[in-house]
Coordinates of C-alpha atoms in Angstrom, one line a residue:
Chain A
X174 CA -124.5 50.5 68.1
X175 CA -123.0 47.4 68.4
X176 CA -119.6 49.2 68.2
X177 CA -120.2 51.4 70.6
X178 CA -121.5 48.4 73.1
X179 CA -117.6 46.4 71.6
X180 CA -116.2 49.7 72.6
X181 CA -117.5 49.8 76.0
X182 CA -116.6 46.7 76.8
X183 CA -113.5 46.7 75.8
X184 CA -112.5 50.2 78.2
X185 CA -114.5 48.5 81.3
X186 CA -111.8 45.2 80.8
X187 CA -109.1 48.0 80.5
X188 CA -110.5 49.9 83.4
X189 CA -110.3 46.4 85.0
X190 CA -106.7 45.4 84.3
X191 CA -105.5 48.6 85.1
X192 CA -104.4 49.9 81.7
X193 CA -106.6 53.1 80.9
X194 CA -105.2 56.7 81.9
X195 CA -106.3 58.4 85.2
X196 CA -108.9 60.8 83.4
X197 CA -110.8 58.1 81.7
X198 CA -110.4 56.0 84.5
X199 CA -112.2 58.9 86.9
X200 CA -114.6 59.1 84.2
X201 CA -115.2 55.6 84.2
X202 CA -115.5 55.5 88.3
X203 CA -118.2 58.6 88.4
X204 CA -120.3 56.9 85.8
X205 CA -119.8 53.3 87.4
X206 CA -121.5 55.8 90.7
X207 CA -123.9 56.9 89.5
X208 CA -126.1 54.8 86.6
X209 CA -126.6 51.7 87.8
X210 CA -127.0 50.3 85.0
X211 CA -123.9 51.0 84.4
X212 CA -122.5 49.4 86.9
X213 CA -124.1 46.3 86.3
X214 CA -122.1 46.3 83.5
X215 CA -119.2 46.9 84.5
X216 CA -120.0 44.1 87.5
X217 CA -120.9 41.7 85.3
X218 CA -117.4 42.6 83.2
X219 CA -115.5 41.9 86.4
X220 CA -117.1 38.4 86.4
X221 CA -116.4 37.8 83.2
X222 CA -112.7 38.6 83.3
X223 CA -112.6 36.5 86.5
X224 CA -113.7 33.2 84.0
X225 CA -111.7 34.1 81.2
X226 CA -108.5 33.9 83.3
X227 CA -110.0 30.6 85.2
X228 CA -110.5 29.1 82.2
X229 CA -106.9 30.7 80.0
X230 CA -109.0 32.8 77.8
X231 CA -106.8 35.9 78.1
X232 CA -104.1 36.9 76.1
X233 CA -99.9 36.7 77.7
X234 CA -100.3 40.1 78.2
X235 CA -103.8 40.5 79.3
X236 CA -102.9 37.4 82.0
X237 CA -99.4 39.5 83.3
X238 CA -102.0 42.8 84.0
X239 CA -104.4 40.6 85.4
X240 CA -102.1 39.2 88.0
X241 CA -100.0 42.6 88.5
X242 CA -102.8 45.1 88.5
X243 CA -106.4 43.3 88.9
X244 CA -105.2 40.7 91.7
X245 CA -103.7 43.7 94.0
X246 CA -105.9 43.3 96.8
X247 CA -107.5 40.0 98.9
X248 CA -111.0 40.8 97.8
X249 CA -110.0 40.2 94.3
X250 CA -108.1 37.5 95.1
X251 CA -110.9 36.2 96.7
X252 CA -113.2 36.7 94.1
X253 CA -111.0 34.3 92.2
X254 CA -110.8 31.4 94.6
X255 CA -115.0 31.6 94.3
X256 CA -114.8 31.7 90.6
X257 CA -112.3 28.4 90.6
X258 CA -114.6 26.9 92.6
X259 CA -117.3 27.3 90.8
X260 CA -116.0 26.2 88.3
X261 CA -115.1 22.9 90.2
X262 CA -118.4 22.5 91.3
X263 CA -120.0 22.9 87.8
X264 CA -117.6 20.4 86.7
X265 CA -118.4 17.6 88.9
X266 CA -121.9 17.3 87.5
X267 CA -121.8 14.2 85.5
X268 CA -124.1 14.7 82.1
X269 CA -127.0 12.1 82.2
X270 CA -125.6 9.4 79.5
X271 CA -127.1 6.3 78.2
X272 CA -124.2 3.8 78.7
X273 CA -122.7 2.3 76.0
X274 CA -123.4 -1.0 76.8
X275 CA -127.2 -0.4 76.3
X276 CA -126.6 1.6 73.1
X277 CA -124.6 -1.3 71.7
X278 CA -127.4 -3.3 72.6
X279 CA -130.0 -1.3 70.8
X280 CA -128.4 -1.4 67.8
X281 CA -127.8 -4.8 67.5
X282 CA -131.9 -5.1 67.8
X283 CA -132.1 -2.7 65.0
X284 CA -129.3 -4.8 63.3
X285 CA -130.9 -7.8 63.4
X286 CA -131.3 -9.8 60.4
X287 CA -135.2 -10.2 61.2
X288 CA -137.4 -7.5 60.2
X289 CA -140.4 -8.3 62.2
X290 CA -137.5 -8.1 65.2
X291 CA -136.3 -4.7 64.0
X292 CA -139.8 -3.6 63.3
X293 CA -140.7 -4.6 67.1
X294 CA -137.7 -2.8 68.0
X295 CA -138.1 0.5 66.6
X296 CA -142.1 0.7 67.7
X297 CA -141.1 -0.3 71.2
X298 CA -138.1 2.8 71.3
X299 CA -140.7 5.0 70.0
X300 CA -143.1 4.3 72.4
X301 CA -140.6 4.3 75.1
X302 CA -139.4 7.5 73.9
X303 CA -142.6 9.0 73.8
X304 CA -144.1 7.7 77.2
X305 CA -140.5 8.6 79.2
X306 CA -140.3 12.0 77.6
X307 CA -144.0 13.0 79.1
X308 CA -143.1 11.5 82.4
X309 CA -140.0 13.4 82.9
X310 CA -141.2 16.5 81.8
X311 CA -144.0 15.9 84.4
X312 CA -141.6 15.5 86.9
X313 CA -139.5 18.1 85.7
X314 CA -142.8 20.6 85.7
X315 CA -143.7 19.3 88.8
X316 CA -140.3 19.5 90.4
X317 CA -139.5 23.4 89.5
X318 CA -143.2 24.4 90.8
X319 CA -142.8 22.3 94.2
X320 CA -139.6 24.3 94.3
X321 CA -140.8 27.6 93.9
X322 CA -144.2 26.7 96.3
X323 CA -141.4 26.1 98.5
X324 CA -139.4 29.0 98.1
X325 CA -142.5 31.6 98.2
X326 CA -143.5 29.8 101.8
X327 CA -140.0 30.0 103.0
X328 CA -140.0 33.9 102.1
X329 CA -143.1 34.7 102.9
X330 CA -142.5 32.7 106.6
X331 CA -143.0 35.1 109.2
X332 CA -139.3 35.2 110.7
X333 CA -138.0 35.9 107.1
X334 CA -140.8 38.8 107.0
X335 CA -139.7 40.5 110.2
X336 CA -136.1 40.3 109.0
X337 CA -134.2 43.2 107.0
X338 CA -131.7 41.9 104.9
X339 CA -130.0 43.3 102.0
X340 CA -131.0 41.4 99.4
X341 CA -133.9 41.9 99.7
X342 CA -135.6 44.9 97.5
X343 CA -138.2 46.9 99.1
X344 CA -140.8 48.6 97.1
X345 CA -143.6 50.2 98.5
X346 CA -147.2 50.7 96.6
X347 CA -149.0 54.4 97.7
X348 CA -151.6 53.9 99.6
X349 CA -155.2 53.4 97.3
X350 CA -156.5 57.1 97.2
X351 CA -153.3 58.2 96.0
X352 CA -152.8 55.2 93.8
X353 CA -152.3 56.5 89.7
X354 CA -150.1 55.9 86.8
X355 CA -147.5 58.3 87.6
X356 CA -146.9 57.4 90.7
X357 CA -146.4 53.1 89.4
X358 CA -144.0 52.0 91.7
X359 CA -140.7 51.1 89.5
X360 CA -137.6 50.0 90.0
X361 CA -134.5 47.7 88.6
X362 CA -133.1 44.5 90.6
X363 CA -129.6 45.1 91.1
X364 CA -126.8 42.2 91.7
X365 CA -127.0 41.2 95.2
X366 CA -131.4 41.2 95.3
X367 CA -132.6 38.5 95.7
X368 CA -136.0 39.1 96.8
X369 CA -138.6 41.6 96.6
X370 CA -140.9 43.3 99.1
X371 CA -143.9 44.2 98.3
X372 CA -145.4 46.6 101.5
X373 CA -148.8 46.8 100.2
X374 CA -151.4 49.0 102.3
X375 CA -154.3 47.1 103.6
X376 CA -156.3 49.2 106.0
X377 CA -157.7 46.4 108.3
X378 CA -156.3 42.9 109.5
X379 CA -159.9 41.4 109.1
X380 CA -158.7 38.2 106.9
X381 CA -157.2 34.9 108.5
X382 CA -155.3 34.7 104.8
X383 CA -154.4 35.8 101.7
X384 CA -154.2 34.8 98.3
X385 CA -151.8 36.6 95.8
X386 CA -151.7 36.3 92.3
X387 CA -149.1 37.9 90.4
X388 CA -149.4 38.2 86.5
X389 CA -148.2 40.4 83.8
X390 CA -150.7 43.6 82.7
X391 CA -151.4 41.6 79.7
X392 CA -152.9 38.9 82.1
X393 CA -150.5 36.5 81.7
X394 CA -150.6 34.2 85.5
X395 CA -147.0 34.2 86.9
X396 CA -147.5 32.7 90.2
X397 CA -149.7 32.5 92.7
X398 CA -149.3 31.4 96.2
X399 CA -151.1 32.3 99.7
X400 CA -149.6 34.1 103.0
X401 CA -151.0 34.2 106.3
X402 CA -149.2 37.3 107.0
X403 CA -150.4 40.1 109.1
X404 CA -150.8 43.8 108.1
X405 CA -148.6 45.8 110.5
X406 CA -149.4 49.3 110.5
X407 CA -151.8 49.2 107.6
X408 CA -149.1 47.3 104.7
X409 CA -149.6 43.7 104.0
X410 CA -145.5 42.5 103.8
X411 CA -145.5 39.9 100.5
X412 CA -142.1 38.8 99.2
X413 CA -141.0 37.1 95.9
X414 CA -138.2 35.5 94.6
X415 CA -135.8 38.2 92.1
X416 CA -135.7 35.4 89.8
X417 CA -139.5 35.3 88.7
X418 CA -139.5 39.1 87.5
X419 CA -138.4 40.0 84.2
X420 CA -138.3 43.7 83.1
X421 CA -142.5 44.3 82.3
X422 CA -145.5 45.6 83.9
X423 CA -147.2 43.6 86.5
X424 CA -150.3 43.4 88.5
X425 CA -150.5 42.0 92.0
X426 CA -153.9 41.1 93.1
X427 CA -154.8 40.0 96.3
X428 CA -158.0 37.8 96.8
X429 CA -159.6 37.1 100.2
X430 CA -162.1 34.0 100.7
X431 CA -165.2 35.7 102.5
X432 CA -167.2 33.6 105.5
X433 CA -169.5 32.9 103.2
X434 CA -166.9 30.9 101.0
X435 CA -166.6 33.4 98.0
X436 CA -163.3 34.3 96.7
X437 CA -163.2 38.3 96.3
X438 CA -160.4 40.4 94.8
X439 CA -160.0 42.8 97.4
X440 CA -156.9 45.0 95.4
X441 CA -154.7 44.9 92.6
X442 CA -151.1 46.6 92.7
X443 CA -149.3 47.3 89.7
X444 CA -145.6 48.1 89.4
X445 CA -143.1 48.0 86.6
X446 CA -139.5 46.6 86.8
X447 CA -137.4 48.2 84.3
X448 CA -134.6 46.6 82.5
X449 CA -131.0 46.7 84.0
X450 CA -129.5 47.9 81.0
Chain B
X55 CA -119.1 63.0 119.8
X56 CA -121.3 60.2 118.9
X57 CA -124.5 61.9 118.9
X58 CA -123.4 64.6 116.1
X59 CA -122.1 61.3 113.8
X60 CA -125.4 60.2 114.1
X61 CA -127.2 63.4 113.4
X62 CA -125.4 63.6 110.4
X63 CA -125.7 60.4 109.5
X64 CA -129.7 60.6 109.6
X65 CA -129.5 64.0 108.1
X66 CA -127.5 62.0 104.7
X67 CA -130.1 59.5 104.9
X68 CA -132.2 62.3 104.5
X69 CA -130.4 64.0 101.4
X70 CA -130.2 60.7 100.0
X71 CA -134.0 60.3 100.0
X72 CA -136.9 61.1 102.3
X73 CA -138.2 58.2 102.3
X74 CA -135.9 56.1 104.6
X75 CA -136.5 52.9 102.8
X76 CA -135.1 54.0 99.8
X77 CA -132.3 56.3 101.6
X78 CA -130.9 53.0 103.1
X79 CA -130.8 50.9 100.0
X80 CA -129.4 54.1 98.0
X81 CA -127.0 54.3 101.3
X82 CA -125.9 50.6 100.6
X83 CA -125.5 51.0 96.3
X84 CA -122.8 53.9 97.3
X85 CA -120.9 51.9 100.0
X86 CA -120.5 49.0 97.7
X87 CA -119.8 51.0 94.6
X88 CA -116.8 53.0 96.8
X89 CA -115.7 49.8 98.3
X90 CA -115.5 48.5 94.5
X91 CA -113.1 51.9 93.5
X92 CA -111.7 52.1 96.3
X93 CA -110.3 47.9 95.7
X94 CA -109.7 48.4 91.8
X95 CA -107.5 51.1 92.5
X96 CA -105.8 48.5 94.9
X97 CA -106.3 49.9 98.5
X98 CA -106.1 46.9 101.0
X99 CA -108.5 48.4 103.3
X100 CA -111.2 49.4 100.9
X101 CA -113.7 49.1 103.3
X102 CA -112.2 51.8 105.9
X103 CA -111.4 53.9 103.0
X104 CA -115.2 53.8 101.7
X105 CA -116.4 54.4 105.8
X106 CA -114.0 57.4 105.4
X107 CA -115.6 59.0 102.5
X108 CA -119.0 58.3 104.3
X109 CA -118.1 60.0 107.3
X110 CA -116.5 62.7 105.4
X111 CA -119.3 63.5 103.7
X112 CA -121.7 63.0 106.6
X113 CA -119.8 66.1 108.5
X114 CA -120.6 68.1 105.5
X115 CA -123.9 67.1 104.6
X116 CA -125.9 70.0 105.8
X117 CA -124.1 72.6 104.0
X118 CA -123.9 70.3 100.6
X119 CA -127.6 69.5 100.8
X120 CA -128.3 73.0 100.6
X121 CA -127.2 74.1 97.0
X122 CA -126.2 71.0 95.5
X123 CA -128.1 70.2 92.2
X124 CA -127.7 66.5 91.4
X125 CA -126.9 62.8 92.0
X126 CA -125.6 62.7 96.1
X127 CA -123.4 59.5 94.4
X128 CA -121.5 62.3 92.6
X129 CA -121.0 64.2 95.6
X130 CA -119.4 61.1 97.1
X131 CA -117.3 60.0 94.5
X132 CA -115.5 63.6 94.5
X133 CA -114.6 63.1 98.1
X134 CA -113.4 59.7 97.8
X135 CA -111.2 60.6 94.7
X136 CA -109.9 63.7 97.1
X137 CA -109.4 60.6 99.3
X138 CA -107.8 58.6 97.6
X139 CA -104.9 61.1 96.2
X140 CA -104.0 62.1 100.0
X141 CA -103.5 58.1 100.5
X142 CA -101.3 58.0 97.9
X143 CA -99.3 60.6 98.7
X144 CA -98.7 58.8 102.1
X145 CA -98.3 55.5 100.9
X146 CA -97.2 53.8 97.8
X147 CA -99.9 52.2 96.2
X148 CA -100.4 49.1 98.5
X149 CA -99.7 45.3 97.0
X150 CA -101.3 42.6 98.0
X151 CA -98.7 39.8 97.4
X152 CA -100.6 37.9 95.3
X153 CA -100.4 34.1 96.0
X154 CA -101.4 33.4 92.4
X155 CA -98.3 32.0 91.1
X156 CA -98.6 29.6 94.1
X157 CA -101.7 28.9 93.2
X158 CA -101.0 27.8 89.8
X159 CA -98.7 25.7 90.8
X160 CA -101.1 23.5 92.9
X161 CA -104.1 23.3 91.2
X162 CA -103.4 19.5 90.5
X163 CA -103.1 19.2 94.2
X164 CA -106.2 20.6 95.6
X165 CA -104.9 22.5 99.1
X166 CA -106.8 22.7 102.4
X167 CA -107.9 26.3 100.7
X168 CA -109.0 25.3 97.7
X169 CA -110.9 22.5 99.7
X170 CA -112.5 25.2 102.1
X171 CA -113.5 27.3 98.9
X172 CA -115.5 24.1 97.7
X173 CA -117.2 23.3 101.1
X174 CA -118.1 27.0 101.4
X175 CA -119.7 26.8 97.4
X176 CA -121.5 23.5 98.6
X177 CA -122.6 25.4 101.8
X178 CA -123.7 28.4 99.3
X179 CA -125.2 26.5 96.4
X180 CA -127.5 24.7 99.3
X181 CA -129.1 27.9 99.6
X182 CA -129.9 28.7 96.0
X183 CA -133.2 28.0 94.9
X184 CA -132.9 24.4 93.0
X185 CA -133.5 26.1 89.5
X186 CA -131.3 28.9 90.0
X187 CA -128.5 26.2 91.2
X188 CA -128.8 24.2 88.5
X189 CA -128.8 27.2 86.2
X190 CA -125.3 28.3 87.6
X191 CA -123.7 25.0 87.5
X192 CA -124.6 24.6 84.0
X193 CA -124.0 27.9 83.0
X194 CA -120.1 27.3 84.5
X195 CA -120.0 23.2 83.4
X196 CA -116.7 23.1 82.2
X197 CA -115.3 21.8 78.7
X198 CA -118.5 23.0 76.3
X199 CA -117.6 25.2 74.0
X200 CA -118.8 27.9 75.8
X201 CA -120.7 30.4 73.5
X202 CA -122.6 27.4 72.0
X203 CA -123.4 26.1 74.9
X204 CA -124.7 28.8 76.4
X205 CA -127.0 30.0 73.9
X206 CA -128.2 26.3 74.3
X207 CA -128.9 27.3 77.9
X208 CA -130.5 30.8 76.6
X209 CA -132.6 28.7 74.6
X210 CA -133.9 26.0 76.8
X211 CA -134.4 28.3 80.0
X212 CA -136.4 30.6 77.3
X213 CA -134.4 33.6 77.5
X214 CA -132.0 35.9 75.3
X215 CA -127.9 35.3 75.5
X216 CA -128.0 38.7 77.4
X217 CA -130.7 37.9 79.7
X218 CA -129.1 34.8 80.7
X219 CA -125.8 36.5 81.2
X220 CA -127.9 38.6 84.1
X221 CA -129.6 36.5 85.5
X222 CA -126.4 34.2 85.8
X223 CA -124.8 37.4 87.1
X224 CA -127.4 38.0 90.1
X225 CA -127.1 34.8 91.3
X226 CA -123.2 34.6 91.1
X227 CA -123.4 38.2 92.8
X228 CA -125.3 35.9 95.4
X229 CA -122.5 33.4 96.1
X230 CA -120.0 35.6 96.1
X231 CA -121.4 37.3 98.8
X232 CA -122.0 33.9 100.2
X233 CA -119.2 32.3 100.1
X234 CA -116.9 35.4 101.0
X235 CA -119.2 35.7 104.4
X236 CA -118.8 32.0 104.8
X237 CA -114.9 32.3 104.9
X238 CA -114.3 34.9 107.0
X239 CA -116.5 32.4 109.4
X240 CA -115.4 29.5 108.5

C-alpha cells in the first residue's frame, strides 16, 4: 500500500517536472479531472515541490527540470515568489527564548554552596513553573476561542452572508419532510474553501435569534455561537470556518429562546464531510 | 450572438448538475483543474485556453448531454487535449523566460519584487484566522529539521502528519490565491 502511495507520488513530481511520456501524462490529466481527491494530491505535490526547491531539496537534475520544464509559465513562477515568501515570513518569527543571562543566573542559585538557598531555589522554579504554565495556557485557551467567536461573527455578519464568494462551500440540508439517511448531505472541502454554508430550511422568521450548536453524532460539542440572521425564502444561511471540520458525521442543532425564557431545540441537521483522500 | 452563449452556458450548468448551486461550484472545480493542465503543459495564456474548452463545449452541450454516460469533467478534458494539440501545431510550445537565474542571484539583496511579495504575504496573512496563521508560519519556520518538526506540529495541534499536511495545504491554497490577487492589484 505504502508502495503504491511512494509510487504515486513519485509519477505526480514526474508529471510535475515534465519527465513522464504523453500517454501517462493524459492519463494522469483525466484522473487529476475528474477524482478530486485526486487532485488534492496532486495539488498538494505541486506545493511540495515548490518548498523542496525553495529550500535545495531537489536533486541537480531534478532542480535543471524544475527550472526548464516546471517554471515555463508566470503562474508558476508566481507560485514560487509566494512560496519564498512564505518562507520569509515564517522565518522572521523569533522562537520565544529565555535569555541567557537569566539562565546563567538560575543556575548559579542552584549552584550555590547553601543548600537551604538551592532548596529555596528549586521550590520557587517549580512553583513558578507550575503557576505560569496554567496562566498561559488560559490565555492561550482563551485567546484561540476569542478568535474563533470572532471569526464565526465576522462570517456569519450579514454582508458576508449576502455575499457569494468562492471559497465558500455551499451545502444545502432537504427540507424536514424529506429529511433521511440517504439523502445526508455530504461533501469534501477542497483547497481554496474556506468556509461552509449551511442553507438550512426554516419555514417561518418568527425568532429575533438563533443559537447553533455544532457537535459530532457521538455528541461531542464543537462550537457553538449565535446569529441574528434572517431566513430568506424559508433557509436559515449559517456559515463556519473550513478549519473546524474534520472528515466525521455531524449534527447542527439550532435552539431558539421562547418569550417565556426557555431554550428549545427547534431542529437538528446532520451532514457528513468525507475525507479528501 | 450573445444570447445563444448564454443559453448554452445555462443549459452546461444544467448537465453539470440541476441543482444550480452545485452546477456552479462543479463549473469552478473544472475551470481551475483546465487552467492547472492547460499551465503544466506550459501555455502562457492558460486561462483563455481553459475559456476556450468551456465555450467549446458549451456549443455542444445539448447534443453531448443527450447520450453521454459519465463524469462531464471527462467530456471537458477530451476537448481541451483536442485543444491543446491544434495549439501546438501553431505554435512551439510557448516559454516563459524564466527570471529564475536572476533570482538566484539576488536573494541576498531583497529587490522591490521580492519586497512587494512580502507586503502582499503580510497583507494575506492578516486575513487568516490567528490559529490558522500561526499554524502556516510554523509549519514553513525555516531551519528545523523539517520532518521532525513537523510531526512536533502534528502532535501539538492534535492531528496526524497527513492531516496536517492538508490542512496546511488549504490554507496555503488560501494565500496563494491571495496573494496572486493582491499582485495583479498591487
Amino acid at each position: 500500500m505504502k508502495d503504491l502511495e511512494q509510487k504515486e507520488q513519485q509519477a505526480i513530481r514526474n508529471f510535475l517536472l515534465g519527465d513522464l511520456d504523453e500517454e501517462d501524462r493524459q492519463s494522469l490529466e483525466e484522473r487529476f479531472m475528474s477524482d478530486s481527491e485526486y487532485r488534492t494530491d496532486v495539488l498538494m505535490a505541486e506545493s511540495e515541490l515548490l518548498e523542496a526547491y525553495v529550500d535545495g531539496a531537489l536533486s541537480e537534475e531534478e532542480q535543471a527540470k524544475f527550472r526548464n520544464h516546471y517554471l515555463s509559465t508566470p503562474r508558476q513562477e508566481k507560485q514560487l515568489r509566494a512560496t519564498r515568501a512564505l518562507r520569509k515570513a515564517a522565518g522572521r518569527r523569533r522562537p520565544v527564548q529565555p535569555t541567557q543571562s537569566l539562565w546563567q543566573r538560575l543556575a548559579k542559585l542552584f549552584n550555590s554552596a547553601n543548600p537551604r538557598l538551592q532548596f529555596a531555589s528549586v521550590a520557587a522554579c517549580v512553583v513558578i513553573v507550575v503557576v505560569s504554565s496554567g496562566l498561559i495556557l488560559q490565555a492561550l485557551l482563551k485567546r484561540g476561542t476569542a478568535g474563533l467567536r470572532e471569526e464565526l461573527a465576522q462570517l456569519n455578519a450579514p454582508e458576508n452572508l449576502a455575499r457569494t464568494n468562492d471559497s465558500v462551500l455551499a451545502v444545502t440540508f432537504p427540507p424536514v419532510t424529506l429529511r433521511d439517511e440517504n439523502i445526508l448531505p455530504k461533501f469534501t472541502l477542497t483547497p481554496g474553501i474556506n468556509a461552509v454554508r449551511f442553507n438550512v430550511p426554516m419555514a417561518r422568521d418568527e425568532y429575533p435569534s438563533y443559537r447553533v450548536e455544532l457537535r459530532t453524532v457521538e455528541g461531542k460539542h464543537v462550537v457553538d455561537f449565535e446569529t441574528r440572521a434572517r431566513p430568506q425564502n424559508g433557509v436559515l444561511p449559517l456559515q463556519l470556518p473550513a478549519h473546524i471540520l474534520t472528515p466525521n458525521d455531524y449534527s447542527l442543532v439550532i435552539r431558539v429562546s421562547k418569550s417565556d425564557g426557555q431554550v428549545e431545540d427547534i431542529g437538528d441537521f446532520n451532514f457528513r464531510l468525507l475525507p479528501p483522500q | 450572438m450573445a444570447k445563444d452563449w448564454e443559453d448554452n452556458f445555462r443549459d452546461l450548468l444544467r448537465w453539470l448538475d440541476p441543482d444550480p448551486e452545485r452546477a456552479g461550484a462543479k463549473y469552478e472545480e473544472i475551470r481551475a483543474s483546465l487552467i492547472n493542465i492547460f499551465n503544466w503543459r506550459g501555455f502562457k495564456n492558460a486561462d483563455e485556453l481553459a475559456d476556450e474548452t468551456i465555450g467549446r463545449v458549451a456549443a455542444k452541450v445539448i447534443e453531448v448531454s443527450k447520450d453521454y454516460q459519465g463524469d462531464p469533467a471527462r467530456y471537458f478534458y477530451a476537448v481541451a487535449k483536442r485543444l491543446f494539440f491544434e495549439v501546438y501545431k501553431q505554435q512551439q510550445r510557448v516559454k516563459f523566460v524564466s527570471t529564475e537565474s536572476a533570482d538566484l542571484a539576488k536573494q541576498e539583496n531583497p529587490s522591490t519584487e521580492d519586497q512587494q511579495d512580502l507586503d502582499c504575504l503580510d497583507e494575506c496573512l492578516s486575513h487568516l484566522s490567528p490559529a490558522d496563521r500561526d499554524l502556516i508560519l510554523l509549519y514553513y519556520e525555516p531551519g528545523q529539521p523539517k520532518i521532525a518538526h513537523r510531526k512536533k506540529l502534528a502532535e501539538s495541534a492534535g492531528v496526524t502528519a497527513n492531516g496536517l499536511r492538508i490542512k496546511t495545504f488549504r490554507i496555503r491554497s488560501t494565500l496563494q490565491a491571495c496573494v496572486e490577487k493582491c499582485l495583479k492589484t498591487g
